[in-house]
Short mmCIF file of C-alpha atoms in Angstrom, two decimals:
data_model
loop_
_atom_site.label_atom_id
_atom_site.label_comp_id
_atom_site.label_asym_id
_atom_site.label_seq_id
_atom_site.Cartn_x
_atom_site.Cartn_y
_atom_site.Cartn_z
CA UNK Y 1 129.82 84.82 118.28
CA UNK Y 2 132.99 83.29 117.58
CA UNK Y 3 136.05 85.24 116.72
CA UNK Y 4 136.61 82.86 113.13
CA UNK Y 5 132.85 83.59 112.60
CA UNK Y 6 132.82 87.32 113.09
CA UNK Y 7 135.85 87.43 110.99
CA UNK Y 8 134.29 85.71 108.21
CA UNK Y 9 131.33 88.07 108.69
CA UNK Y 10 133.50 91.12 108.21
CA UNK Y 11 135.17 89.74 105.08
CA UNK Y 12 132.05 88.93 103.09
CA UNK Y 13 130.36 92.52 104.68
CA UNK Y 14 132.89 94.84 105.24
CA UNK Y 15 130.25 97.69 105.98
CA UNK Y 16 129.01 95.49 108.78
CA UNK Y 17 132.81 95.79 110.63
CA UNK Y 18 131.32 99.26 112.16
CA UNK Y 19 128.34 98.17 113.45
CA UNK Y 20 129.81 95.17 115.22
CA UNK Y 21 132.20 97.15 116.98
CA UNK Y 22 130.17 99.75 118.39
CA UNK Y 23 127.32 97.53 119.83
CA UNK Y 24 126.94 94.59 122.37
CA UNK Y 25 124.23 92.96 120.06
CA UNK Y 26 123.76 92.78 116.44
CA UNK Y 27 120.27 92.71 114.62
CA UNK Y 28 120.17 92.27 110.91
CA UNK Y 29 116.68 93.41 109.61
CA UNK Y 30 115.39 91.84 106.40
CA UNK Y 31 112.67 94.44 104.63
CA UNK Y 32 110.96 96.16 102.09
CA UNK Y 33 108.34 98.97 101.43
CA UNK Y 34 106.25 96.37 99.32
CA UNK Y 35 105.97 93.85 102.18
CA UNK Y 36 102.89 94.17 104.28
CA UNK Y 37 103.93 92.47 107.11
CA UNK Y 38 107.49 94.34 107.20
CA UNK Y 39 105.57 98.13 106.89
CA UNK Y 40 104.35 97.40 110.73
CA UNK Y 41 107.16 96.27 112.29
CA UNK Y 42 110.03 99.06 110.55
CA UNK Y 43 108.38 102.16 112.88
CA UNK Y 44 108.95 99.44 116.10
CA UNK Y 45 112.15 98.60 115.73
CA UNK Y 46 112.87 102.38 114.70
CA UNK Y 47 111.31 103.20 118.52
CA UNK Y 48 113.07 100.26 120.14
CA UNK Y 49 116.69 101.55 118.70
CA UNK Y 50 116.04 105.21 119.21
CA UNK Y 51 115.07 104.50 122.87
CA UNK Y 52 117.95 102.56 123.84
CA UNK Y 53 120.50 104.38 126.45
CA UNK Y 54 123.70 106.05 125.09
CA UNK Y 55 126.72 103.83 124.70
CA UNK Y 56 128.07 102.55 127.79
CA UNK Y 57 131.58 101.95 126.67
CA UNK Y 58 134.54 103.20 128.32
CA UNK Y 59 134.14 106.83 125.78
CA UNK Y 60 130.45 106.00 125.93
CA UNK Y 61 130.12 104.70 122.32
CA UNK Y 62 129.41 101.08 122.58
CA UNK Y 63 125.78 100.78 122.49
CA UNK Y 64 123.55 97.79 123.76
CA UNK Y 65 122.32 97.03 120.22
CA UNK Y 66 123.02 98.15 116.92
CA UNK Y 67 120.50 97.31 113.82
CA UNK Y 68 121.55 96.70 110.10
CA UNK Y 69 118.50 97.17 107.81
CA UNK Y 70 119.12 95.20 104.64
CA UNK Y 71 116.57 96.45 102.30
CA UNK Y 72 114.87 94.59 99.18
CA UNK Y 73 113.59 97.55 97.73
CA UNK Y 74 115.31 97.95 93.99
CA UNK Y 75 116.15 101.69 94.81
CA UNK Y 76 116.30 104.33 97.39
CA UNK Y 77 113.64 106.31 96.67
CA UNK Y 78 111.51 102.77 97.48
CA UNK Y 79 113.50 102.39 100.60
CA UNK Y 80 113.35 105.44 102.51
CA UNK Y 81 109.22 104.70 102.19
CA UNK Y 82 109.37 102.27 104.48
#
C-alpha cells in the first residue's frame, strides 16, 4: 500500500495503526451475528488466523496476516455470538 495511503488509513482509524504494524497483510472483515452468510465463514477465518506461524520478524512479532473484524452488531453481547 502506499505510504500517503496507509497514513491516511491510520488517521481516520487510529486503532488500526497496531495491526498494520505487526503483520505483512491486512484483512478487514465486515460481519454480524444476524447475517447468515457471515455465521459460516467467522469460525474459518478464526482457524485460518489461529493456524498461521508465529511472527517472523526480527523479535518474532510480525505476523504473516493480521485480521480486523468490524462488527455490525449494535452491541457486544450480539457480537461475541458470532
Amino acid at each position: 500500500m502506499h505510504q500517503s495511503n496507509m497514513a491516511l488509513l491510520v488517521d481516520l482509524f487510529p486503532s488500526l495503526s497496531e495491526a498494520m504494524a505487526s503483520s505483512r497483510l491486512l484483512g478487514i472483515y465486515f460481519a454480524s451475528s444476524w447475517c447468515p452468510d457471515c455465521t459460516p465463514i467467522t469460525p474459518k477465518i478464526k482457524d485460518l488466523y489461529e493456524s498461521q506461524p508465529p511472527g517472523d520478524g526480527a523479535d518474532g512479532s510480525k505476523k504473516a496476516l493480521e485480521i480486523v473484524y468490524v462488527s455490525s452488531d449494535m452491541d457486544a453481547a450480539e457480537m461475541e455470538t458470532s
